[in-house]
Coordinates of N, CA and C in Angstrom, one line a residue:
X13 N -89.5 15.5 -58.6 CA -88.1 15.3 -58.3 C -87.3 16.4 -58.9
X14 N -86.3 16.8 -58.2 CA -85.4 17.9 -58.6 C -84.4 17.4 -59.7
X15 N -84.2 18.2 -60.7 CA -83.3 17.9 -61.8 C -82.0 18.6 -61.5
X16 N -80.8 17.9 -61.6 CA -79.5 18.4 -61.2 C -78.6 18.4 -62.5
X17 N -77.7 19.3 -62.5 CA -76.6 19.3 -63.5 C -75.7 18.1 -63.2
X18 N -74.9 17.7 -64.2 CA -73.9 16.7 -64.0 C -73.0 17.0 -62.9
X19 N -72.5 18.2 -62.8 CA -71.6 18.7 -61.8 C -72.3 18.5 -60.4
X20 N -73.5 18.9 -60.3 CA -74.2 18.8 -59.0 C -74.3 17.3 -58.6
X21 N -74.6 16.5 -59.6 CA -74.8 15.1 -59.3 C -73.4 14.5 -58.8
X22 N -72.3 14.9 -59.3 CA -71.0 14.4 -58.9 C -70.7 14.8 -57.5
X23 N -71.3 15.8 -56.9 CA -71.1 16.2 -55.6 C -71.9 15.4 -54.6
X24 N -72.8 14.6 -55.0 CA -73.7 13.8 -54.2 C -73.2 12.4 -54.0
X25 N -73.7 11.7 -53.1 CA -73.4 10.3 -52.9 C -74.7 9.4 -53.0
X26 N -74.6 8.2 -53.5 CA -75.7 7.3 -53.6 C -76.2 7.0 -52.1
X27 N -77.5 6.9 -52.0 CA -78.1 6.6 -50.7 C -78.8 5.3 -50.8
X28 N -78.6 4.4 -49.9 CA -79.3 3.1 -50.0 C -80.8 3.2 -50.1
X29 N -81.4 2.5 -51.1 CA -82.8 2.5 -51.2 C -83.5 1.4 -50.4
X30 N -84.6 1.7 -49.9 CA -85.4 0.7 -49.1 C -86.4 0.0 -49.9
X31 N -86.7 0.5 -51.0 CA -87.8 0.0 -51.9 C -89.1 0.8 -51.8
X32 N -89.2 1.7 -50.9 CA -90.3 2.6 -50.8 C -90.2 3.8 -51.6
X33 N -89.1 4.1 -52.2 CA -88.9 5.3 -53.0 C -89.8 5.2 -54.3
X34 N -90.1 6.4 -54.8 CA -90.8 6.5 -56.1 C -89.8 6.6 -57.2
X35 N -90.0 5.8 -58.2 CA -89.2 5.9 -59.4 C -89.5 7.1 -60.2
X36 N -88.4 7.6 -60.9 CA -88.6 8.8 -61.8 C -89.7 8.4 -62.8
X37 N -90.5 9.4 -63.1 CA -91.4 9.3 -64.3 C -90.6 9.4 -65.5
X38 N -91.2 9.0 -66.6 CA -90.5 9.1 -67.9 C -90.1 10.5 -68.2
X39 N -90.9 11.5 -67.9 CA -90.6 12.9 -68.2 C -89.5 13.3 -67.3
X40 N -89.5 12.9 -66.0 CA -88.4 13.3 -65.1 C -87.1 12.7 -65.6
X41 N -87.1 11.4 -65.9 CA -85.9 10.7 -66.4 C -85.4 11.4 -67.6
X42 N -86.2 11.7 -68.6 CA -85.8 12.4 -69.8 C -85.1 13.7 -69.5
X43 N -85.7 14.5 -68.6 CA -85.2 15.8 -68.2 C -83.8 15.6 -67.6
X44 N -83.7 14.7 -66.6 CA -82.4 14.5 -66.0 C -81.3 14.0 -67.0
X45 N -81.7 13.1 -67.8 CA -80.8 12.4 -68.8 C -80.3 13.5 -69.8
X46 N -81.1 14.5 -70.0 CA -80.7 15.5 -71.0 C -79.5 16.3 -70.5
X47 N -79.1 16.2 -69.2 CA -78.0 16.9 -68.7 C -76.8 16.0 -68.5
X48 N -76.9 14.8 -69.0 CA -75.7 13.9 -68.9 C -75.3 13.6 -70.4
X49 N -74.0 13.2 -70.5 CA -73.5 13.0 -71.9 C -73.5 11.6 -72.3
X50 N -74.3 11.3 -73.4 CA -74.2 10.0 -74.1 C -75.0 8.9 -73.5
X51 N -75.8 9.2 -72.5 CA -76.7 8.2 -71.8 C -78.0 8.2 -72.5
X52 N -78.7 7.0 -72.6 CA -80.0 6.9 -73.2 C -80.9 6.0 -72.3
X53 N -82.2 6.3 -72.5 CA -83.2 5.5 -71.7 C -83.4 4.2 -72.4
X54 N -83.6 3.1 -71.6 CA -83.9 1.8 -72.2 C -85.0 1.2 -71.3
X55 N -85.5 0.0 -71.7 CA -86.5 -0.7 -71.0 C -87.7 0.2 -70.6
X56 N -88.2 0.8 -71.6 CA -89.4 1.7 -71.4 C -89.2 2.7 -70.3
X57 N -88.0 3.3 -70.3 CA -87.7 4.4 -69.4 C -87.3 3.9 -68.0
X58 N -87.1 2.6 -67.8 CA -86.7 2.1 -66.4 C -85.2 2.0 -66.2
X59 N -84.4 2.1 -67.2 CA -83.0 2.0 -67.1 C -82.3 3.0 -68.0
X60 N -81.0 3.3 -67.6 CA -80.2 4.2 -68.5 C -79.0 3.3 -69.0
X61 N -78.5 3.7 -70.2 CA -77.4 2.9 -70.8 C -76.5 3.8 -71.5
X62 N -75.2 3.5 -71.4 CA -74.2 4.2 -72.2 C -73.3 3.2 -72.9
X63 N -73.1 3.4 -74.2 CA -72.3 2.6 -75.0 C -71.0 3.3 -75.4
X64 N -69.9 2.6 -75.3 CA -68.6 3.2 -75.7 C -67.7 2.3 -76.4
X65 N -66.8 2.8 -77.2 CA -65.8 1.9 -77.8 C -64.5 2.2 -77.2
X66 N -63.8 1.2 -76.8 CA -62.4 1.4 -76.2 C -61.4 0.8 -77.2
X67 N -60.1 1.1 -76.8 CA -59.0 0.8 -77.8 C -58.9 -0.7 -78.0
X68 N -59.0 -1.5 -76.9 CA -58.9 -3.0 -77.1 C -59.5 -3.7 -75.8
X69 N -59.4 -5.0 -75.8 CA -60.0 -5.8 -74.7 C -59.4 -5.4 -73.4
X70 N -58.1 -5.2 -73.3 CA -57.5 -4.9 -72.0 C -57.9 -3.5 -71.5
X71 N -58.1 -2.5 -72.5 CA -58.6 -1.2 -72.1 C -60.0 -1.3 -71.6
X72 N -60.8 -2.2 -72.1 CA -62.2 -2.4 -71.6 C -62.1 -2.9 -70.2
X73 N -61.3 -3.9 -69.9 CA -61.2 -4.5 -68.6 C -60.7 -3.4 -67.6
X74 N -59.7 -2.6 -68.0 CA -59.2 -1.6 -67.1 C -60.3 -0.5 -66.8
X75 N -61.1 -0.2 -67.8 CA -62.2 0.8 -67.6 C -63.2 0.2 -66.6
X76 N -63.5 -1.1 -66.8 CA -64.5 -1.7 -65.9 C -63.9 -1.8 -64.5
X77 N -62.6 -2.0 -64.4 CA -62.1 -2.0 -63.0 C -62.3 -0.7 -62.3
X78 N -62.1 0.4 -63.0 CA -62.4 1.8 -62.5 C -63.8 2.0 -62.1
X79 N -64.7 1.6 -63.1 CA -66.1 1.7 -62.9 C -66.6 0.8 -61.7
X80 N -66.0 -0.4 -61.6 CA -66.3 -1.3 -60.5 C -65.9 -0.7 -59.1
X81 N -64.8 -0.1 -59.1 CA -64.3 0.5 -57.8 C -65.2 1.7 -57.4
X82 N -65.6 2.5 -58.4 CA -66.6 3.6 -58.1 C -67.9 3.0 -57.6
X83 N -68.4 2.0 -58.3 CA -69.7 1.4 -58.0 C -69.7 0.8 -56.6
X84 N -68.6 0.2 -56.2 CA -68.5 -0.4 -54.9 C -68.4 0.7 -53.8
X85 N -67.7 1.8 -54.1 CA -67.7 2.9 -53.2 C -69.0 3.6 -53.0
X86 N -69.8 3.6 -54.0 CA -71.2 4.2 -54.0 C -72.2 3.2 -53.5
X87 N -71.9 1.9 -53.4 CA -72.8 0.8 -53.1 C -74.0 0.8 -54.1
X88 N -73.7 1.0 -55.3 CA -74.7 1.0 -56.4 C -74.1 0.4 -57.6
X89 N -74.5 -0.8 -58.0 CA -73.8 -1.6 -59.0 C -74.5 -1.7 -60.3
X90 N -73.8 -1.2 -61.4 CA -74.4 -1.3 -62.7 C -74.1 -2.7 -63.4
X91 N -74.8 -2.9 -64.4 CA -74.5 -4.1 -65.3 C -73.4 -3.6 -66.3
X92 N -72.4 -4.4 -66.4 CA -71.3 -4.1 -67.3 C -71.2 -5.1 -68.4
X93 N -71.0 -4.6 -69.6 CA -70.9 -5.6 -70.8 C -69.7 -5.2 -71.6
X94 N -69.0 -6.2 -72.0 CA -67.9 -6.0 -73.0 C -68.1 -7.0 -74.1
X95 N -68.4 -6.5 -75.3 CA -68.8 -7.3 -76.4 C -67.9 -7.0 -77.6
X96 N -67.5 -8.0 -78.3 CA -66.7 -7.8 -79.5 C -65.4 -7.2 -79.2
X97 N -64.8 -7.5 -78.0 CA -63.5 -7.2 -77.5 C -63.3 -5.7 -77.2
X98 N -64.1 -4.8 -77.8 CA -63.8 -3.4 -77.5 C -65.1 -2.5 -77.4
X99 N -66.2 -3.1 -77.4 CA -67.5 -2.4 -77.2 C -68.0 -2.6 -75.8
X100 N -68.0 -1.4 -75.1 CA -68.4 -1.4 -73.7 C -69.8 -0.8 -73.6
X101 N -70.6 -1.4 -72.7 CA -71.9 -0.9 -72.4 C -72.1 -1.0 -70.9
X102 N -72.7 0.1 -70.3 CA -73.0 0.2 -68.9 C -74.5 0.4 -68.8
X103 N -75.2 -0.4 -68.0 CA -76.6 -0.2 -67.8 C -76.9 0.0 -66.3
X104 N -77.7 1.0 -65.9 CA -77.9 1.3 -64.5 C -79.4 1.5 -64.3
X105 N -79.9 0.9 -63.2 CA -81.2 1.1 -62.7 C -81.2 0.7 -61.2
X106 N -82.3 1.1 -60.5 CA -82.4 0.7 -59.1 C -83.3 -0.5 -59.0
X107 N -82.7 -1.6 -58.7 CA -83.4 -2.9 -58.7 C -84.6 -2.9 -57.7
X108 N -84.4 -2.3 -56.6 CA -85.5 -2.4 -55.5 C -86.8 -1.7 -55.9
X109 N -86.7 -0.7 -56.9 CA -87.9 0.0 -57.3 C -88.2 -0.3 -58.8
X110 N -87.4 -1.2 -59.4 CA -87.6 -1.5 -60.8 C -87.8 -0.3 -61.7
X111 N -86.9 0.6 -61.4 CA -86.9 1.9 -62.2 C -85.7 2.7 -61.9
X112 N -85.8 4.0 -62.2 CA -84.7 4.9 -62.0 C -84.9 5.8 -60.8
X113 N -83.8 6.0 -60.0 CA -83.8 6.8 -58.9 C -82.6 7.9 -59.1
X114 N -82.6 8.8 -58.2 CA -81.5 9.8 -58.2 C -80.1 9.1 -58.2
X115 N -80.0 8.0 -57.5 CA -78.7 7.2 -57.4 C -78.2 6.8 -58.8
X116 N -79.1 6.5 -59.7 CA -78.7 6.1 -61.0 C -78.0 7.2 -61.8
X117 N -78.5 8.4 -61.6 CA -78.0 9.5 -62.3 C -76.7 10.0 -61.6
X118 N -76.6 9.9 -60.3 CA -75.4 10.2 -59.6 C -74.3 9.3 -60.1
X119 N -74.5 8.0 -60.1 CA -73.5 7.1 -60.6 C -73.1 7.3 -62.0
X120 N -74.1 7.6 -62.9 CA -73.8 7.9 -64.3 C -72.9 9.1 -64.4
X121 N -73.2 10.2 -63.7 CA -72.4 11.4 -63.8 C -71.0 11.1 -63.3
X122 N -70.8 10.3 -62.3 CA -69.5 10.0 -61.8 C -68.8 9.1 -62.7
X123 N -69.5 8.2 -63.4 CA -68.8 7.3 -64.4 C -68.3 8.2 -65.5
X124 N -69.1 9.2 -65.9 CA -68.6 10.1 -67.0 C -67.3 10.8 -66.7
X125 N -66.9 10.8 -65.4 CA -65.6 11.4 -65.1 C -64.4 10.5 -65.2
X126 N -64.7 9.2 -65.4 CA -63.7 8.2 -65.6 C -63.2 8.2 -67.0
X127 N -61.9 8.3 -67.2 CA -61.4 8.3 -68.6 C -61.3 6.9 -69.1
X128 N -61.6 6.8 -70.4 CA -61.7 5.5 -71.1 C -60.3 5.1 -71.5

């Protein structure tokens, strides 16, 4: 699988998965993740996650609204968590392949462009 810079990823759009795609290997996921800011691998390399701290509860909700609008536009939906009123976590993976696809990194790169 080709590895892209964050800028290259933001120029792409998520493409619907049919379930026949091959998930990124751990090495491929690590290489791609190395070009994104603040994301980490979880679930034995099958998901990526980013943790942030926002100013307050309402700022977290406003951030999630922006992330949600982006996710809907890309038709690729992350798990969103708001814990302790100002701790935000975003977790992304491709459910149909139970692992990581290019879509996950595209969405992550685009989420990174959203101001907190």
